[in-house]
Coordinates of C-alpha atoms (C1' of nucleotides) in Angstrom, one line a residue:
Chain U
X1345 CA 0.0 0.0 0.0
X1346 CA 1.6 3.4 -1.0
X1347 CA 2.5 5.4 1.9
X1348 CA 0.0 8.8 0.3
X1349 CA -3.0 6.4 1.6
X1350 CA -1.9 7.0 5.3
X1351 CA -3.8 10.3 6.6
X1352 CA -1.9 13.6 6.5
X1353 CA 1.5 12.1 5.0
X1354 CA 1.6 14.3 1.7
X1355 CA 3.5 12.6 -0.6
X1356 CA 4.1 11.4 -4.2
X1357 CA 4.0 8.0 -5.3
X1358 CA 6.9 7.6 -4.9
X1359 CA 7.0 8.2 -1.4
X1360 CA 9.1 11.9 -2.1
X1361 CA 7.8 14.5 0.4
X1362 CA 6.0 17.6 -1.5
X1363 CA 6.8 20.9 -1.8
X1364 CA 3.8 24.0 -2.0
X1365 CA 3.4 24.0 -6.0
X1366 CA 2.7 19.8 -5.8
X1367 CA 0.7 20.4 -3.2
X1368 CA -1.2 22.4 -4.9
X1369 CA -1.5 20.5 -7.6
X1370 CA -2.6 17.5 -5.8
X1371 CA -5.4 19.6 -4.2
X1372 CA -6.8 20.9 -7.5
X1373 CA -6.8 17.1 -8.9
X1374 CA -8.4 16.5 -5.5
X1375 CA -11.1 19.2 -6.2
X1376 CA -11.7 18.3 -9.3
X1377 CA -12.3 14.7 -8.3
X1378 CA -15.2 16.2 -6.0
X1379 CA -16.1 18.2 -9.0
X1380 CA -16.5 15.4 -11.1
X1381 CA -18.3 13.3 -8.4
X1382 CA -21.0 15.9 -7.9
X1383 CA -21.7 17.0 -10.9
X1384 CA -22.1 13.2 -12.8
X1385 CA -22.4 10.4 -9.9
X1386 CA -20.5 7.9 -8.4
X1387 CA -20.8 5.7 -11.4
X1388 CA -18.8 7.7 -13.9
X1389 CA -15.4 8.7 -12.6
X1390 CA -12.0 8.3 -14.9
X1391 CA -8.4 9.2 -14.6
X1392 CA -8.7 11.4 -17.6
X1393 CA -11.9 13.3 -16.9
X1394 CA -10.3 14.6 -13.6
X1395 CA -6.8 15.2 -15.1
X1396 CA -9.1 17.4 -18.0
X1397 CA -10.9 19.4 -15.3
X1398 CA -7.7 19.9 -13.7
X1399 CA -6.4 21.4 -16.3
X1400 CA -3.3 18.9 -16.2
X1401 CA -2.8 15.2 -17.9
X1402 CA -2.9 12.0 -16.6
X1403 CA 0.6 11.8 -16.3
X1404 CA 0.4 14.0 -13.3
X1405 CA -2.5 12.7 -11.6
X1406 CA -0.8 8.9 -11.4
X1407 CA 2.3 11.3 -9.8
X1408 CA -0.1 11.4 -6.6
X1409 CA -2.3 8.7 -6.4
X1410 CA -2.6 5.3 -7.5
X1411 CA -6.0 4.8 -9.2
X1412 CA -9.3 6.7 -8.5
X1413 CA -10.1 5.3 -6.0
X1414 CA -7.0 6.5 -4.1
X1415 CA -8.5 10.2 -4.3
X1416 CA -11.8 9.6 -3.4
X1417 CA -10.3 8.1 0.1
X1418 CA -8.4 11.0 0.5
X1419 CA -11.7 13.4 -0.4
X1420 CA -13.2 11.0 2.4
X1421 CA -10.8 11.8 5.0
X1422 CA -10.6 15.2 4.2
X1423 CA -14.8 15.2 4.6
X1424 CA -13.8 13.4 8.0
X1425 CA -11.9 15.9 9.2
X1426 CA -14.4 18.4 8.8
X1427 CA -17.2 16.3 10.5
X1428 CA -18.7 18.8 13.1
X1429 CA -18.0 18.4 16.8
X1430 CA -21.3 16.5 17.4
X1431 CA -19.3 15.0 20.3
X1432 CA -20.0 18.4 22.2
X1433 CA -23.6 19.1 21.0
X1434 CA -24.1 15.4 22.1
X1435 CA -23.0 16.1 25.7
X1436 CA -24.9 18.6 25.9
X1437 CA -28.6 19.1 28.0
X1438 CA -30.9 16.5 27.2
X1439 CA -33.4 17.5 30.3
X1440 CA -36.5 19.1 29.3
X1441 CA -36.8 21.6 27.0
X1442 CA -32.6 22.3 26.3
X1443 CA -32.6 18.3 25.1
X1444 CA -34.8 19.6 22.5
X1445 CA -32.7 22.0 21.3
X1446 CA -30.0 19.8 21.6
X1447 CA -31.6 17.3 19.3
X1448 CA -32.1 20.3 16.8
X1449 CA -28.0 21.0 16.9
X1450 CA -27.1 17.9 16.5
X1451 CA -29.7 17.2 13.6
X1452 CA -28.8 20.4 11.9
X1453 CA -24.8 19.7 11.9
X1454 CA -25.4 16.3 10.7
X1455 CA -27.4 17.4 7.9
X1456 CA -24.8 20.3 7.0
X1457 CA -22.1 17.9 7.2
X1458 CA -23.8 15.5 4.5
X1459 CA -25.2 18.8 2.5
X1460 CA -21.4 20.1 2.1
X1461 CA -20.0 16.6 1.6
X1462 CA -22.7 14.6 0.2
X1463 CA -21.1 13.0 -2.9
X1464 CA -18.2 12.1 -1.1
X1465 CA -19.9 10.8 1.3
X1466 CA -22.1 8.6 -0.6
X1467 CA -19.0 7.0 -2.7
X1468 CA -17.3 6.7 1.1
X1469 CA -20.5 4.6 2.0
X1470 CA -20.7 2.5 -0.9
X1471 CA -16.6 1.3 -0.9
X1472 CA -16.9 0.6 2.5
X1473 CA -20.4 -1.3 2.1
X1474 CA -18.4 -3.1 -1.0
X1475 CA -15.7 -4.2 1.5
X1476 CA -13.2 -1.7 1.2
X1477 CA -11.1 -1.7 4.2
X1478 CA -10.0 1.2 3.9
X1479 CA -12.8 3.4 3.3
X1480 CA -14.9 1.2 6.2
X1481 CA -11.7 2.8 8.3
X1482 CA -12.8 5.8 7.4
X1483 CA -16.6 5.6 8.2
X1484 CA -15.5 3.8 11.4
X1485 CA -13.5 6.4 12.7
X1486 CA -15.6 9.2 11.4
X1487 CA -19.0 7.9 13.1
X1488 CA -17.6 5.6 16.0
X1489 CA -17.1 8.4 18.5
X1490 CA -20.5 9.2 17.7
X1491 CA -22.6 6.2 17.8
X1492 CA -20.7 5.7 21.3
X1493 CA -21.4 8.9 22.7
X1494 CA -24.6 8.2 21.6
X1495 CA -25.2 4.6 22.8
X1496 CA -23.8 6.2 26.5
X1497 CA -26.5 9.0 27.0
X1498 CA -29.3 5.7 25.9
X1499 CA -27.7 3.7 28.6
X1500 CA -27.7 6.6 31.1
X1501 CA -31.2 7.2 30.5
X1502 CA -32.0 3.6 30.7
X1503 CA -30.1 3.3 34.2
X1504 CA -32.2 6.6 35.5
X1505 CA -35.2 4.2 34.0
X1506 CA -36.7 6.7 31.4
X1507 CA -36.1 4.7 28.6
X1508 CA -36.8 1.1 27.8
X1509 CA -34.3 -1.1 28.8
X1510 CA -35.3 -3.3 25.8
X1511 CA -33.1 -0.8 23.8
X1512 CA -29.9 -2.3 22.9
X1513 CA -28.0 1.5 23.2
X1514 CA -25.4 1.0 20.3
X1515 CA -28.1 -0.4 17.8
X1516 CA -30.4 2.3 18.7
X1517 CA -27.5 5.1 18.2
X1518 CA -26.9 3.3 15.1
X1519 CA -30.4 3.2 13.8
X1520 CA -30.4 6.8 14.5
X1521 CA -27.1 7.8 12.6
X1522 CA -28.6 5.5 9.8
X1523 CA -31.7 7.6 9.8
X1524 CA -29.8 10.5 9.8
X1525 CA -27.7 9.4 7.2
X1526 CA -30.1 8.9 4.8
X1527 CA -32.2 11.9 5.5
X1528 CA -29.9 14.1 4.1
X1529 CA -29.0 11.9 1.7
X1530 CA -32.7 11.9 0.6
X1531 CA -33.2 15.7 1.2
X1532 CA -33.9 16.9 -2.4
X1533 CA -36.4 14.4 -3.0
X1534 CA -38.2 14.9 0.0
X1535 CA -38.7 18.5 -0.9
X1536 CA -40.3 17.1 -4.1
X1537 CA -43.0 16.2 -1.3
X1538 CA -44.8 18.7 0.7
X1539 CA -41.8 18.2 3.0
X1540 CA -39.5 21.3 3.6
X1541 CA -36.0 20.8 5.3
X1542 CA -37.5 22.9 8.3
X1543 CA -40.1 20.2 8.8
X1544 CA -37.6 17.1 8.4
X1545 CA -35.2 18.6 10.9
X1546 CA -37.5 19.4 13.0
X1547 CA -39.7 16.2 12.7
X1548 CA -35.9 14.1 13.3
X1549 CA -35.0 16.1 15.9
X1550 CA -38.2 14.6 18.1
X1551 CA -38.0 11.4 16.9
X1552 CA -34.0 11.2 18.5
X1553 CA -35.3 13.0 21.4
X1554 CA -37.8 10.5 21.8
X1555 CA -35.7 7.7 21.1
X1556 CA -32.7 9.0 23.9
X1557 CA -35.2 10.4 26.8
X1558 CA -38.5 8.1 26.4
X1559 CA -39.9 12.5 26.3
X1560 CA -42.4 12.8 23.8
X1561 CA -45.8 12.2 24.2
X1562 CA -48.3 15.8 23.7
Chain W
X1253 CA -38.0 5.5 -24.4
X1254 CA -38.2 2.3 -26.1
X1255 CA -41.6 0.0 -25.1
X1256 CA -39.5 -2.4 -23.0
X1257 CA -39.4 0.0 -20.0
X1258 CA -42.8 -0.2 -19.5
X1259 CA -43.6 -2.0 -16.7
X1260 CA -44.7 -5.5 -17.9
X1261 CA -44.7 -5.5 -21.5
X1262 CA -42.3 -8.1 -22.5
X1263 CA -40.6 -6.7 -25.9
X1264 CA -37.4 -6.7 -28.2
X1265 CA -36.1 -3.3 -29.0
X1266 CA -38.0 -3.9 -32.5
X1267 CA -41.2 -3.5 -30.5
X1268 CA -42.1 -7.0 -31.3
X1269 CA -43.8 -9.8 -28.7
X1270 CA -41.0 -12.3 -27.3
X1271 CA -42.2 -16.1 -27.4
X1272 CA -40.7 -18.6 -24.2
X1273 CA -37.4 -18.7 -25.4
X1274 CA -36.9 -15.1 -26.2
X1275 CA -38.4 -15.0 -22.4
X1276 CA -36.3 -16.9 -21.3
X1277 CA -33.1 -15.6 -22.5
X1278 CA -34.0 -12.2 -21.3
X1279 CA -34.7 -13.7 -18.2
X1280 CA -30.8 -15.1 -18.0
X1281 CA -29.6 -11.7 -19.0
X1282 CA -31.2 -10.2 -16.1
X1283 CA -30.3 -12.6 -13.4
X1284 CA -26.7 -12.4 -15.3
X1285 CA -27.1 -8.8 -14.3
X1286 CA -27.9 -9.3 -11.0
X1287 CA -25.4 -11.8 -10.1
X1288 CA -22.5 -9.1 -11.2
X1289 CA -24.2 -6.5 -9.5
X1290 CA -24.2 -8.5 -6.3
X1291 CA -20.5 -9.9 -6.8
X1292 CA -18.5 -6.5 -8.4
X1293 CA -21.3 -4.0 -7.2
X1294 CA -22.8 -1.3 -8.4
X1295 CA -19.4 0.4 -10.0
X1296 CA -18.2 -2.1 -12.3
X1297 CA -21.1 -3.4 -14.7
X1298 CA -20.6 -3.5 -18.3
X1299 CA -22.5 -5.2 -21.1
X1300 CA -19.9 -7.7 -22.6
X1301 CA -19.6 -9.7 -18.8
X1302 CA -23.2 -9.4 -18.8
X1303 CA -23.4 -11.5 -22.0
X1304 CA -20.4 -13.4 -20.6
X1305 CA -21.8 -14.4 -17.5
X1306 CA -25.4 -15.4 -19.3
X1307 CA -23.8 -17.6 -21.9
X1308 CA -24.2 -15.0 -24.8
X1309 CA -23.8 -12.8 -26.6
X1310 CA -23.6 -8.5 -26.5
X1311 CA -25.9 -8.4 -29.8
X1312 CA -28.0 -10.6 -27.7
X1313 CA -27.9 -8.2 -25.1
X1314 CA -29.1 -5.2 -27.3
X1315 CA -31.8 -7.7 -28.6
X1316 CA -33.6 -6.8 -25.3
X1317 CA -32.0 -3.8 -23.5
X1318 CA -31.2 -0.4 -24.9
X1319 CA -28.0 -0.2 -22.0
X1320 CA -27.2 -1.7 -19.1
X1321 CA -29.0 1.0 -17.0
X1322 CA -32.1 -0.6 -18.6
X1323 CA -31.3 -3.9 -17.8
X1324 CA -30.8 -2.7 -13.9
X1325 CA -34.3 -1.0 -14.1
X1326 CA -36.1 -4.0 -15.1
X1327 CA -34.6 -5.8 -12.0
X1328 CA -35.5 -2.5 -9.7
X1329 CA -39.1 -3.2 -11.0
X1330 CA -39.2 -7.2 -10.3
X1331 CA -37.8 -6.4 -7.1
X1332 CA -40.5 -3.9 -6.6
X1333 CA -43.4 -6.9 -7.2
X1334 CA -41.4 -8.5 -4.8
X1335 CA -41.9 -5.9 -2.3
X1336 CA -43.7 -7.6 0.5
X1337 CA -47.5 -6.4 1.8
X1338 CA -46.6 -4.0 4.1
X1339 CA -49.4 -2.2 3.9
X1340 CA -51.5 -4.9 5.8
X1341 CA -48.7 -5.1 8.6
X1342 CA -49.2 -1.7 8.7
X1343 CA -53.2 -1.8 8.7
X1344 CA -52.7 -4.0 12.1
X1345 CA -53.0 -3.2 15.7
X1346 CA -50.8 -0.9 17.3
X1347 CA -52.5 -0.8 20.7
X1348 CA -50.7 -2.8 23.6
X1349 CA -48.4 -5.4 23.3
X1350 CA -50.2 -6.5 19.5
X1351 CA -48.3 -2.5 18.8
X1352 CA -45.2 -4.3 19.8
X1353 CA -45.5 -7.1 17.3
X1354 CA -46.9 -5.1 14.5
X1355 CA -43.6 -3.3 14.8
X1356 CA -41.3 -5.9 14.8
X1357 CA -43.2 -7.7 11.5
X1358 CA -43.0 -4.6 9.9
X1359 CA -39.2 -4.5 10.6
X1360 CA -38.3 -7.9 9.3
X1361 CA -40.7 -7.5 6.1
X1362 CA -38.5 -4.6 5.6
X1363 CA -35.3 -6.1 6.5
X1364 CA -35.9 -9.5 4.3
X1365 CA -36.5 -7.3 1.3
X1366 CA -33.4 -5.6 1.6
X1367 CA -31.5 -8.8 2.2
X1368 CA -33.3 -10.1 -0.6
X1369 CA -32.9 -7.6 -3.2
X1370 CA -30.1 -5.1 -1.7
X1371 CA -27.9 -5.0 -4.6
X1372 CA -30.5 -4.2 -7.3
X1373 CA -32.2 -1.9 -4.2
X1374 CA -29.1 0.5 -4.3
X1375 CA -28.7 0.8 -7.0
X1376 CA -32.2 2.1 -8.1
X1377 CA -31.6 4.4 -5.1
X1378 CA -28.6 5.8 -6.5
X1379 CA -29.6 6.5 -9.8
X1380 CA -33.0 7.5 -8.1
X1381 CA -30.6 10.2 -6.5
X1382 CA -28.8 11.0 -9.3
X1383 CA -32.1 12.5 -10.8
X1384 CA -33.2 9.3 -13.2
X1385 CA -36.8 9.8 -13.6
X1386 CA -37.1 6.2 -14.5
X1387 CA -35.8 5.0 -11.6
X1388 CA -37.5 7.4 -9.0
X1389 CA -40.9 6.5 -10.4
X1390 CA -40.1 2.6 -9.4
X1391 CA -39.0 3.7 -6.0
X1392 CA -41.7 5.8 -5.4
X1393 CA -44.2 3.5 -6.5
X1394 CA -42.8 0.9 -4.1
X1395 CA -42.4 3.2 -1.1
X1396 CA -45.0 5.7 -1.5
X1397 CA -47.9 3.9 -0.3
X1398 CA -46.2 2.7 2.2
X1399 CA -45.2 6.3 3.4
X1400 CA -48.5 7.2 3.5
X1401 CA -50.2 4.4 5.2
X1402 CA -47.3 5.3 8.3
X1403 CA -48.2 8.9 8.2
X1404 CA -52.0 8.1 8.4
X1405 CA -51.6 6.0 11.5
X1406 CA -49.1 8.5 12.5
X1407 CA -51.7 11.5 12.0
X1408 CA -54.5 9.5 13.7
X1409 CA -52.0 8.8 16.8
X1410 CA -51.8 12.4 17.2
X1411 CA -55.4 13.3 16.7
X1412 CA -55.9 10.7 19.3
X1413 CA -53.5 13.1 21.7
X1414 CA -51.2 10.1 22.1
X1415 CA -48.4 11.2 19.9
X1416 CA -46.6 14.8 19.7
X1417 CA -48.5 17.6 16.9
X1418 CA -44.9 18.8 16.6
X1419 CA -43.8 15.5 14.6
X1420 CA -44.8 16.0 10.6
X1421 CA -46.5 12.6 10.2
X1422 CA -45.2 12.5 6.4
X1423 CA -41.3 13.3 7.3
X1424 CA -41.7 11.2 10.3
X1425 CA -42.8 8.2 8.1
X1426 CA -39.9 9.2 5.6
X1427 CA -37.6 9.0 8.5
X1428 CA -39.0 5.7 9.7
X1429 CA -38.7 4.3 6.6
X1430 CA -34.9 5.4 5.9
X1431 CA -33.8 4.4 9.3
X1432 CA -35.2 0.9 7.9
X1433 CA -33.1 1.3 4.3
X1434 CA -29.7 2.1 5.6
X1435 CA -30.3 -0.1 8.5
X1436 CA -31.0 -3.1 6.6
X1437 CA -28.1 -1.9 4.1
X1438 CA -25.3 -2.0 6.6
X1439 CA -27.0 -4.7 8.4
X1440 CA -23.2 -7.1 7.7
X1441 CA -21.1 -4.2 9.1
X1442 CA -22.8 -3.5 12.3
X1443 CA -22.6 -7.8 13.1
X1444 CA -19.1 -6.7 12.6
X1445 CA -19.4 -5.0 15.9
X1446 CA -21.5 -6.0 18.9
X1447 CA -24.9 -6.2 17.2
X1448 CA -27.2 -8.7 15.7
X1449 CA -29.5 -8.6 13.7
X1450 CA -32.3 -9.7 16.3
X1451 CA -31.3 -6.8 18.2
X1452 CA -31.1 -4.3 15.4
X1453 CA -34.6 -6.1 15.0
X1454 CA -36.1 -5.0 18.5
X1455 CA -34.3 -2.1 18.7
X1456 CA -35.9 -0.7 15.6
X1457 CA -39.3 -2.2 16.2
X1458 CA -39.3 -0.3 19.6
X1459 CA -38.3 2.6 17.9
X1460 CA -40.8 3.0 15.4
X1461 CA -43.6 1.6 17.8
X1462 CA -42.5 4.9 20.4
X1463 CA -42.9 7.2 17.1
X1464 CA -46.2 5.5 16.1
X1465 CA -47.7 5.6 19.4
X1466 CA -46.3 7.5 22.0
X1467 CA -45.4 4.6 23.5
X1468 CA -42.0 3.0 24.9
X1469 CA -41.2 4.5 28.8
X1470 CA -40.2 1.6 30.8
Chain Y
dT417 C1' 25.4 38.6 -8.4
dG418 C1' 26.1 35.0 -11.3
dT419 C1' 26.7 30.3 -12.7
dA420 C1' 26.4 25.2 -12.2
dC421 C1' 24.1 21.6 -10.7
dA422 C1' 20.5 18.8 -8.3
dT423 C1' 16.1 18.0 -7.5
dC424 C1' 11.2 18.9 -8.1
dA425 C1' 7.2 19.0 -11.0
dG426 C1' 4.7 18.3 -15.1
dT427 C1' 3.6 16.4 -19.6
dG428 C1' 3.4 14.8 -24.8
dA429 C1' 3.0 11.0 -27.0
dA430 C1' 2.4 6.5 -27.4
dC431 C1' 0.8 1.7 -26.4
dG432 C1' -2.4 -1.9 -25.6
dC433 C1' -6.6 -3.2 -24.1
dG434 C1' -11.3 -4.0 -23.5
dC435 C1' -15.6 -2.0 -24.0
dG436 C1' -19.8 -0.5 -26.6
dT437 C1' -22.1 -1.1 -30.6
dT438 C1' -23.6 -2.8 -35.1
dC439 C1' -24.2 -5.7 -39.3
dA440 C1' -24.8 -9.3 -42.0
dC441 C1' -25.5 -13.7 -41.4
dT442 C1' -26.9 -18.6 -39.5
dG443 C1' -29.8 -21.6 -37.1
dA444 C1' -34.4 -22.6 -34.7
dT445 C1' -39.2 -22.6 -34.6
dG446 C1' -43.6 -22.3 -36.2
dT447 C1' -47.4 -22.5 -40.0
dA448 C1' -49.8 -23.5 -44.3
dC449 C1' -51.3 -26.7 -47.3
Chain O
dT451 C1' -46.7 -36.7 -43.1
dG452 C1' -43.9 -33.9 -45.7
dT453 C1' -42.3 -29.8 -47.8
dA454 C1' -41.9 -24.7 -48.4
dC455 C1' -41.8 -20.6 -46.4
dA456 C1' -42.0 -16.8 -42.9
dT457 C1' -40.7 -15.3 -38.8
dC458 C1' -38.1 -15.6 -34.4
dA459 C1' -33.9 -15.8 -32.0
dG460 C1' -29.0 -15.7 -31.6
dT461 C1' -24.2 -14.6 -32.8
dG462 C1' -19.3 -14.1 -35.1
dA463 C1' -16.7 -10.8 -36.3
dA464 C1' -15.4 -6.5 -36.9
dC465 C1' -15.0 -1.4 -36.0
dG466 C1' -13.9 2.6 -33.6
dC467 C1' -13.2 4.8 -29.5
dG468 C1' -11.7 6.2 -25.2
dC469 C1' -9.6 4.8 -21.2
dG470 C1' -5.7 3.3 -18.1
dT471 C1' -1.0 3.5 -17.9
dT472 C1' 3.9 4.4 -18.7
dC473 C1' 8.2 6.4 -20.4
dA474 C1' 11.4 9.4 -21.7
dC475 C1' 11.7 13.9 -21.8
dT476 C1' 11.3 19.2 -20.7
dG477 C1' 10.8 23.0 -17.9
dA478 C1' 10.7 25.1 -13.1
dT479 C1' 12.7 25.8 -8.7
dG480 C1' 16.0 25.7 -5.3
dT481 C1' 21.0 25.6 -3.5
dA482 C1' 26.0 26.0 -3.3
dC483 C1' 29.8 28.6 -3.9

DNA sequence: TGTACATCAGTGAACGCGCGTTCACTGATGTAC
DNA sequence: TGTACATCAGTGAACGCGCGTTCACTGATGTAC
């Protein structure tokens, strides 16, 4: 495995550290590779389209990465590190009315996260559902944190009996990730609907409210 | 648009009627398909291992598709026919206990059918994203009644006081009913961790029965 | 400040390959009488 | 039952094209003295 796979290394291929001009280089390949993966899908992505709307030629792009799929891992980590800190807005108050509003935050940054990152994210889903170790690394350490922060408020609310102990903690945090997930994924369409992203946030916000304090009924 | 993506008529590109054989042919192409879709994924499908892996031919192929995209579509809408009744699971009790268990079928109807048909399920949900009309029409078809029978119940729940007027009964179904997609779609990687599927089972069940009823403090 | 040299960065041009697609043809099946 | 003919179904072989990939080379930048 070339070494430009591990996270935050900058290098070549041939494993030569990279001075400002490559580096810029590599991020307008980089960007156009997002470019690319917006504009026409998951499903159409070659070597030669990205070096084109990079304004550069192949040549150059196998200079930094091994194969497409190298630079859409690194667009993924690069979406990773700008995941929001749902860690805090997790932590947060979950009593009364504040744990609505902290289901709101946390809602919101999720959905802003997917909205800036969304076709990364998607291809980031699909190589890791396809096995890719290396993109399921990704996910993991993106969403772990998370899901356990997650799972832990469930449990603590379980122990202080206010939610059903028949919830396992981590599936439910998962299921609600999941549901998250493919919200915003889904966004556009839904606004095809009667349903505006106001009402879906909102509407998600009490359902993982619901789901983490056993709050809920009118 | 050629005939053949109409839903149920069986023809050849010509527009002509298909006798058994014909029928049958198409039908190898289309498992063919599916096989490769299952075993490469969604990225790498192309019409030459298509005919390889059905013991034919690419003319054959464009005997009976106009692309491969066509070829998925006609599995999105078997799949769809597949789809099973939710609407009756739905139509069921939700007071009590009998809530409980309506739930939980309604989960594992949901669940099989992804197992079942996940490959050719993604990808009419990607190119359903990706703003193919064709495919949004069969995912809508397939999911739209089913939205609507879960914000029904939903809506009568609250006119019956028992669940929160804040909650958007269509976005709420929506959310029910992606938590159940991606859940079912990453059902392998979370048994990679802790859970199992009988637990993802209950846990979802319990979730969607405390959306759909108010229900779910210890 | 200028010159020589080493390294960094980028690319033109070519190669082979496999895919998408089509055409003209062969073989299979059904039907008429 | 047999023969002639029409239609159905399938395919070998070929074509062109665009992609992935690499190599040998050029140009840019930095450094030593």
């Amino acid at each position: 495995m070339p070494d430009s796979t591990k996270e935050g290394r900058r290098v070549a291929q041939t494993g030569r550290a990279l001075g400002p001009r490559a580096l810029r280089t590599r991020q307008r390949l980089l960007d156009a590779t997002e470019q690319l993966l917006v504009e026409r899908g998951v499903l159409d992505l070659s070597v030669v389209d990205i070096a084109r709307t990079a304004d550069t030629s192949p040549a150059t792009f196998y200079h930094y990465f091994k194969d497409v799929e190298e630079a859409a891992l690194h667009l993924a980590e690069q979406a990773a590190r700008e995941m929001p800190a749902l860690i805090e807005l997790i932590d947060g108050s979950w009593d009364g009315a504040a744990g609505l509003d902290t289901a709101r935050r946390v809602v919101n940054a999720f959905v802003d996260h997917w909205s800036a990152h969304h076709a990364v994210l998607l291809i980031r889903n699909l190589s890791a559902d396809k096995g890719d170790r290396r993109f399921q690394r990704v996910r993991r350490d993106s969403l772990s944190p998370v899901l356990d922060r997650l799972a832990a408020r469930i449990a603590e609310a379980q122990t202080a009996g206010r939610v059903s102990a028949a919830l396992h903690p981590f599936a439910a945090a998962a299921a609600l990730a999941s549901m998250l997930e493919s919200i915003s994924a889904h966004t556009r369409e839904l606004e095809q609907r009667e349903v505006g992203r106001e009402q879906l946030v909102e509407t998600c916000a009490r359902v993982i409210h619901q789901v983490m304090t056993g709050e809920g009924r009118p």
